[in-house]
mmCIF file of C-alpha atoms in Angstrom:
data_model
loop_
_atom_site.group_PDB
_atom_site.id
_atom_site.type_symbol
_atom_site.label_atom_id
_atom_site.label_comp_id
_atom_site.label_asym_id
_atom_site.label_seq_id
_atom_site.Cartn_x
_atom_site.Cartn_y
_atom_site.Cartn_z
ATOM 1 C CA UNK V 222 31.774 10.503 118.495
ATOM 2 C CA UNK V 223 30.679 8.904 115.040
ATOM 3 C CA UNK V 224 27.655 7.259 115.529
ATOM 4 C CA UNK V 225 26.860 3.574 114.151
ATOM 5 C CA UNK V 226 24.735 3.416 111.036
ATOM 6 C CA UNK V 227 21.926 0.814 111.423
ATOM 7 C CA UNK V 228 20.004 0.194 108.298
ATOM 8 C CA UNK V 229 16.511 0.310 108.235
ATOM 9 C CA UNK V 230 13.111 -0.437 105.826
ATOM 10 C CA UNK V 231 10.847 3.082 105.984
ATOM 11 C CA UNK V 232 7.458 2.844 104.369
ATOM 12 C CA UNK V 233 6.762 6.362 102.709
ATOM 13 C CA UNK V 234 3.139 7.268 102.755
ATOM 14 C CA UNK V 235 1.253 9.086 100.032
ATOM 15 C CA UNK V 236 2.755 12.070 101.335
ATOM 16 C CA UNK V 237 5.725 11.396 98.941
ATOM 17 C CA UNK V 238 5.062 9.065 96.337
ATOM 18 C CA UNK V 239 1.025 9.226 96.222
ATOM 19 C CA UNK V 240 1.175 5.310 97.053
ATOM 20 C CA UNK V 241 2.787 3.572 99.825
ATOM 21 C CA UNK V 242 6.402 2.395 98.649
ATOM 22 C CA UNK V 243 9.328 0.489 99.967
ATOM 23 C CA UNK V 244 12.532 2.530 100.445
ATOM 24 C CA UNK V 245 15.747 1.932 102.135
ATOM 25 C CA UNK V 246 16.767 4.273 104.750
ATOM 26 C CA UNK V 247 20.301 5.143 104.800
ATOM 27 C CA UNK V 248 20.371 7.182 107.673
ATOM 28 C CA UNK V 249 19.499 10.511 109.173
ATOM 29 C CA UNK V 250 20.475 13.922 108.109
ATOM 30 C CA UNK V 251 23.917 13.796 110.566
ATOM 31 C CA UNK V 252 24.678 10.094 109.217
ATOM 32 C CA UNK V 253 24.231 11.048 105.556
ATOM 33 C CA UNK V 254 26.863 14.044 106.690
ATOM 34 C CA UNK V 255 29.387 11.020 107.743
ATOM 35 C CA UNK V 256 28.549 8.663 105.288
ATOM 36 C CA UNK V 257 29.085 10.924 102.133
ATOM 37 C CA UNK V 258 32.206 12.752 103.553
ATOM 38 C CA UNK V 259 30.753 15.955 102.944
ATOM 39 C CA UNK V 260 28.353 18.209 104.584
ATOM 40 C CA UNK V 261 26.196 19.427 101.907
ATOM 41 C CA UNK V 262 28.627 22.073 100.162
ATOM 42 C CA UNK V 263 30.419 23.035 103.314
ATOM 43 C CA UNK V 264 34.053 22.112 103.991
ATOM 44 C CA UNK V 265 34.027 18.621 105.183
ATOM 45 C CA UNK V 266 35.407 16.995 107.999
ATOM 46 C CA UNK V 267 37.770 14.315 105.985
ATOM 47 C CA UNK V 268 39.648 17.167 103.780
ATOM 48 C CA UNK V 269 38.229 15.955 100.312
ATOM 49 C CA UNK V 270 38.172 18.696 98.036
ATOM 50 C CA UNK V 271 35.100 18.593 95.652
ATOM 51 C CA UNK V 272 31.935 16.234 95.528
ATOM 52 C CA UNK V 273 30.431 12.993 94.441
ATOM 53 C CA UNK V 274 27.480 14.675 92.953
ATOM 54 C CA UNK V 275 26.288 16.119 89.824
ATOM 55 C CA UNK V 276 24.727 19.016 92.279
ATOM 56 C CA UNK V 277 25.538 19.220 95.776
ATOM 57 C CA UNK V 278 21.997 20.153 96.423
ATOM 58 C CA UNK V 279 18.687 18.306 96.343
ATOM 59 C CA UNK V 280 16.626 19.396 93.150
ATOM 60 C CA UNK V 281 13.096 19.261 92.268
ATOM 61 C CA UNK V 282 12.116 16.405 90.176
ATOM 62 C CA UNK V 283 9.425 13.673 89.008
ATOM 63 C CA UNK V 284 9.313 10.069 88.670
ATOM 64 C CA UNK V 285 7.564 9.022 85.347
ATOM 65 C CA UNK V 286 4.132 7.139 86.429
ATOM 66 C CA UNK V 287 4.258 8.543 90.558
ATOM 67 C CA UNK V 288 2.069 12.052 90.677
ATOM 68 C CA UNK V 289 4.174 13.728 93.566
ATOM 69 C CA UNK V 290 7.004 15.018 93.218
ATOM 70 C CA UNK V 291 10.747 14.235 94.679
ATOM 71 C CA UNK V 292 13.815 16.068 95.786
ATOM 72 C CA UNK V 293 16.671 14.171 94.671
ATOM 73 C CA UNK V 294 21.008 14.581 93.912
ATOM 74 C CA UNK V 295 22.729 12.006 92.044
ATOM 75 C CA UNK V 296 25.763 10.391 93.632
ATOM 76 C CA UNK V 297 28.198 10.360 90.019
ATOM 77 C CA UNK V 298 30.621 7.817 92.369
ATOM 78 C CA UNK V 299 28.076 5.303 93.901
ATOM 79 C CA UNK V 300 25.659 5.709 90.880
ATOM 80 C CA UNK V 301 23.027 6.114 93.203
ATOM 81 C CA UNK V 302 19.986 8.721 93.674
ATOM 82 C CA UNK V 303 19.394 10.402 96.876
ATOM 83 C CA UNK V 304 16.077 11.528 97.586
ATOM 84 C CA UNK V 305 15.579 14.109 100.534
ATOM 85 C CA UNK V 306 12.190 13.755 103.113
ATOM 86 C CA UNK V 307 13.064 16.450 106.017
ATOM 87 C CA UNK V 308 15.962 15.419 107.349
ATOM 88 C CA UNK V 309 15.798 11.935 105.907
ATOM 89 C CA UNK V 310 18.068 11.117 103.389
ATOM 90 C CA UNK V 311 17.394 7.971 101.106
ATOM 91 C CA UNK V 312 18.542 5.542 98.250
ATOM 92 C CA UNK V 313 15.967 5.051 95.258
ATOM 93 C CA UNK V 314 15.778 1.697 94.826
ATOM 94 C CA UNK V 315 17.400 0.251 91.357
ATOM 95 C CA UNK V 316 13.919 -0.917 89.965
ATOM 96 C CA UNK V 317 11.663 -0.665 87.073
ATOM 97 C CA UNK V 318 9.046 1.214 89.301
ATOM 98 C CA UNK V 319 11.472 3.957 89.645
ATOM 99 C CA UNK V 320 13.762 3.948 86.595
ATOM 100 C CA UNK V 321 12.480 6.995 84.695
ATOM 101 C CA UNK V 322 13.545 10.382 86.591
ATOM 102 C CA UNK V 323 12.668 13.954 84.421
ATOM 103 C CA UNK V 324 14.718 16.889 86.473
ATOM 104 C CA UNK V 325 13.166 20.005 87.073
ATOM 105 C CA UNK V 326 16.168 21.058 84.469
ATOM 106 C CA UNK V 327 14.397 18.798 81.991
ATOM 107 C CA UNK V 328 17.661 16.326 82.106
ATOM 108 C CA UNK V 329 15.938 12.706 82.038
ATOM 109 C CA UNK V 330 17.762 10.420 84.340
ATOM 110 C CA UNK V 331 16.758 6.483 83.343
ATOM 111 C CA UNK V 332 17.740 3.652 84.985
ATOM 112 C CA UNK V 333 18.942 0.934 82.173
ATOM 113 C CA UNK V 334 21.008 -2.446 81.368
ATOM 114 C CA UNK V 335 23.637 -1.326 79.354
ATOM 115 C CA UNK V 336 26.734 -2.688 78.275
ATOM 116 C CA UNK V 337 30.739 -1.041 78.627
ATOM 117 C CA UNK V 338 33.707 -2.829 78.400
ATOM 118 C CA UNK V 339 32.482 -6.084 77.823
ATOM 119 C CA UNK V 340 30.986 -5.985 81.094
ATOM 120 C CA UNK V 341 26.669 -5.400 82.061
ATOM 121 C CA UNK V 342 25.683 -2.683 84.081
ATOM 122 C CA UNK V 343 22.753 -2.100 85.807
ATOM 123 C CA UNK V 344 22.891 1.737 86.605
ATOM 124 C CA UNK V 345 21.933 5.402 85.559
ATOM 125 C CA UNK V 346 21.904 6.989 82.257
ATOM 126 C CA UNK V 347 21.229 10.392 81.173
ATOM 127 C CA UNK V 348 18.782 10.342 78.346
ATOM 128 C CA UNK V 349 19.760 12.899 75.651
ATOM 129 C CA UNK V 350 17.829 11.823 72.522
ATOM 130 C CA UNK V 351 15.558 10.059 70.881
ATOM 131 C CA UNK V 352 14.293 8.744 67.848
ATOM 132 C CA UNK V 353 12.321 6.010 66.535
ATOM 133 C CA UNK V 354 13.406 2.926 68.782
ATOM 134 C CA UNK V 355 16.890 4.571 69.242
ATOM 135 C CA UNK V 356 18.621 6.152 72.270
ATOM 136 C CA UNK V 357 21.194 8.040 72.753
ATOM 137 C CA UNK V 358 22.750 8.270 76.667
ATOM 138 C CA UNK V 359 25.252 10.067 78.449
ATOM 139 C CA UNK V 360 26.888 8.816 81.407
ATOM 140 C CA UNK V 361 28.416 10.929 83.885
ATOM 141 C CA UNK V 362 30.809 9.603 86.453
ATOM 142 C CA UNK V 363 33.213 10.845 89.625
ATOM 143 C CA UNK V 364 36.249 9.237 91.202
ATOM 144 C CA UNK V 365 37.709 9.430 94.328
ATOM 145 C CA UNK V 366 41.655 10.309 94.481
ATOM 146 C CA UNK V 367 43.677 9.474 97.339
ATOM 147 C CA UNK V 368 45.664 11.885 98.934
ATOM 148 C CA UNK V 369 49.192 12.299 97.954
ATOM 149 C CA UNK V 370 51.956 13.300 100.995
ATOM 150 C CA UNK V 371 54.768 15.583 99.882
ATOM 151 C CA UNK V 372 58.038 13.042 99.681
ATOM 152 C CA UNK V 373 60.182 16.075 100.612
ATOM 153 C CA UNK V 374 60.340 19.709 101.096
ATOM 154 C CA UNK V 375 59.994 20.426 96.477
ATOM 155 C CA UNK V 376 56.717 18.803 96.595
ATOM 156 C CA UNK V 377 53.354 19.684 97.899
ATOM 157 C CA UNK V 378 50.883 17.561 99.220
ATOM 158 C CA UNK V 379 47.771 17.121 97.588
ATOM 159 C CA UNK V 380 44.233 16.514 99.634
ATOM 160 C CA UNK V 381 42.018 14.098 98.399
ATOM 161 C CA UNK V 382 39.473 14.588 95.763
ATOM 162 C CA UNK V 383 35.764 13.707 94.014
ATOM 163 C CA UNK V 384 37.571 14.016 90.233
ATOM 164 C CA UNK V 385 34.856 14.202 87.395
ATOM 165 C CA UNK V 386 35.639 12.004 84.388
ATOM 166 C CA UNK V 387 35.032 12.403 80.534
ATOM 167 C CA UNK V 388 31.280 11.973 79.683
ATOM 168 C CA UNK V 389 30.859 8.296 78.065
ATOM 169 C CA UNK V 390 28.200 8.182 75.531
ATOM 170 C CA UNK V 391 25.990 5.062 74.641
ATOM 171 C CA UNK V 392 23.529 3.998 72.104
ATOM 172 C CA UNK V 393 20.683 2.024 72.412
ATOM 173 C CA UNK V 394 19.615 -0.245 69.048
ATOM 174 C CA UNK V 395 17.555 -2.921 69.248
ATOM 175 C CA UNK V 396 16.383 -2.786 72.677
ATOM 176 C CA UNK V 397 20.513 -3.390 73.269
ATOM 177 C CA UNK V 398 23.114 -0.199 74.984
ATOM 178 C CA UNK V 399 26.173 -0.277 74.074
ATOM 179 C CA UNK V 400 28.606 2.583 73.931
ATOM 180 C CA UNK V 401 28.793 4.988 71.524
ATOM 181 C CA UNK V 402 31.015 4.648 68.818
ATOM 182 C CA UNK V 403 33.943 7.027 69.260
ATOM 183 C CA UNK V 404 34.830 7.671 65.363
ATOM 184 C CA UNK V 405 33.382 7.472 62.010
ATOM 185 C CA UNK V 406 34.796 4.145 61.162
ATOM 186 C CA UNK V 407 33.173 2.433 64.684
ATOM 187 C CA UNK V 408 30.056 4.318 63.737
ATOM 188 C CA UNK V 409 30.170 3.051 60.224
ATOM 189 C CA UNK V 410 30.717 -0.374 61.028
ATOM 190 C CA UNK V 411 27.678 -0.579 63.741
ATOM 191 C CA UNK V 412 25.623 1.260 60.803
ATOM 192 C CA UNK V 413 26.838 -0.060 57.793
ATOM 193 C CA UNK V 414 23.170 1.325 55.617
ATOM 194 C CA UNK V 415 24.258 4.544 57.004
ATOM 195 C CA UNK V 416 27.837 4.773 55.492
ATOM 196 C CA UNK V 417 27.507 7.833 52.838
ATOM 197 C CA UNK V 418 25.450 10.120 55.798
ATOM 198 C CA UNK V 419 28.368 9.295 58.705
ATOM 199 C CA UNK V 420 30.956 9.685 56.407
ATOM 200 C CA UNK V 421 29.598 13.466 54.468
ATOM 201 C CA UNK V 422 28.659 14.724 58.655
ATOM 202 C CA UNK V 423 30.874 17.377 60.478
ATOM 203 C CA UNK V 424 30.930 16.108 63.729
ATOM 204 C CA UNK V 425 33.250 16.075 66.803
ATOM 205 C CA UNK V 426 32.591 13.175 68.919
ATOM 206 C CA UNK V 427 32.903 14.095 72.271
ATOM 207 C CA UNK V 428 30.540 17.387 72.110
ATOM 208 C CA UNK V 429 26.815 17.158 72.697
ATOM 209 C CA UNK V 430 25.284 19.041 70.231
ATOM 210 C CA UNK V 431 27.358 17.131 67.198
ATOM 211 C CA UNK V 432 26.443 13.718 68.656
ATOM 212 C CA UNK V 433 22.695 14.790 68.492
ATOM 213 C CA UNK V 434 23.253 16.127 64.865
ATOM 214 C CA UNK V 435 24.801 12.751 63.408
ATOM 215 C CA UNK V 436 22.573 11.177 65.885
ATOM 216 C CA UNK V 437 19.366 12.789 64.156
ATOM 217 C CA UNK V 438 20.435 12.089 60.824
ATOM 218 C CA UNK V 439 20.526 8.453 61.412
#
């Protein structure tokens, strides 16, 4: 039988956070299972093929200005953080207290106001550069598709599935995100004063590494 989720307020001692802090509870380890449609890399119980996270399992990782250290996943659907106690499974609240995660990888997960079309968002960011007083983010993001039923007896169903999307890039100039410019002519018009250095650069706007290079050069 599914059980009912009942949300809950958990005070987490220094034990986790070095400080008493507010966080909400979502549930235990079996009601994260039914909550997230998944059981932590194993087949799951509703058919969906794939998974809402970045990583299916809980890495190391540290919360600029908290001493201890956290095991957290990121949910790329919900845009949420899990972080892992036991068999407690939590949300990281969507505050300033919290909105600077480094991964044990090194990837630096912030929490930021940023802007995508025309619309604010209040949600996470990966940090990829920086220099001076500007940012450069990438945000990663997964969809749920529905599950298609064969029509007749040429076609083949098709389960549901966590889809990853194309990586979104952002920039952050005068304390102000907004995305990335996807060509040399968006970039030139946001950075006029930097019109002879965009247009001479070799760079492919959807890679990393060539986003960094123009990036650095600014």
């Amino acid at each position: 039988m599914r059980k009912a989720i009942y949300p809950i307020f958990i005070i987490v001692a220094n034990m986790y956070f070095g400080q008493n802090t507010a966080f909400q509870n979502n549930q235990n380890m079996n009601n994260g299972i039914l909550r997230n449609g998944l059981n932590d890399g194993a087949k799951n119980a509703y058919n969906i093929e794939g998974s809402p996270f970045i990583d299916i399992n809980f890495i190391k990782a540290k919360i600029v200005g908290i001493d201890s250290a956290i095991f957290m996943r990121y949910n790329a659907m919900k845009d949420e953080v899990e972080v892992k106690e036991g068999d407690i499974i939590q949300i990281l609240p969507k505050e300033e207290l919290y909105s600077k995660i480094i991964l044990e990888s090194g990837d630096r997960l912030n929490l930021v106001n940023y802007e995508e079309k025309n619309k604010k968002v209040k949600g996470y960011l990966f940090l990829i550069a920086e220099k001076n007083e500007i940012k450069l983010y990438r945000k990663k993001s997964i969809i749920l598709t529905k599950e298609k039923e064969a029509k007749n007896s040429y076609e083949e169903s098709r389960p549901a599935e966590y889809k990853k999307q194309k990586d979104v890039y952002f920039i952050e100039l005068n304390n102000k995100i907004i995305q990335f410019p996807t060509n040399k002519k968006k970039l030139i018009s946001l950075l006029p004063e930097k019109k002879n250095i965009i247009e001479t650069a070799d760079i492919n706007f959807s890679k990393d590494s060539d986003l960094v290079k123009i990036f650095n050069l600014l």
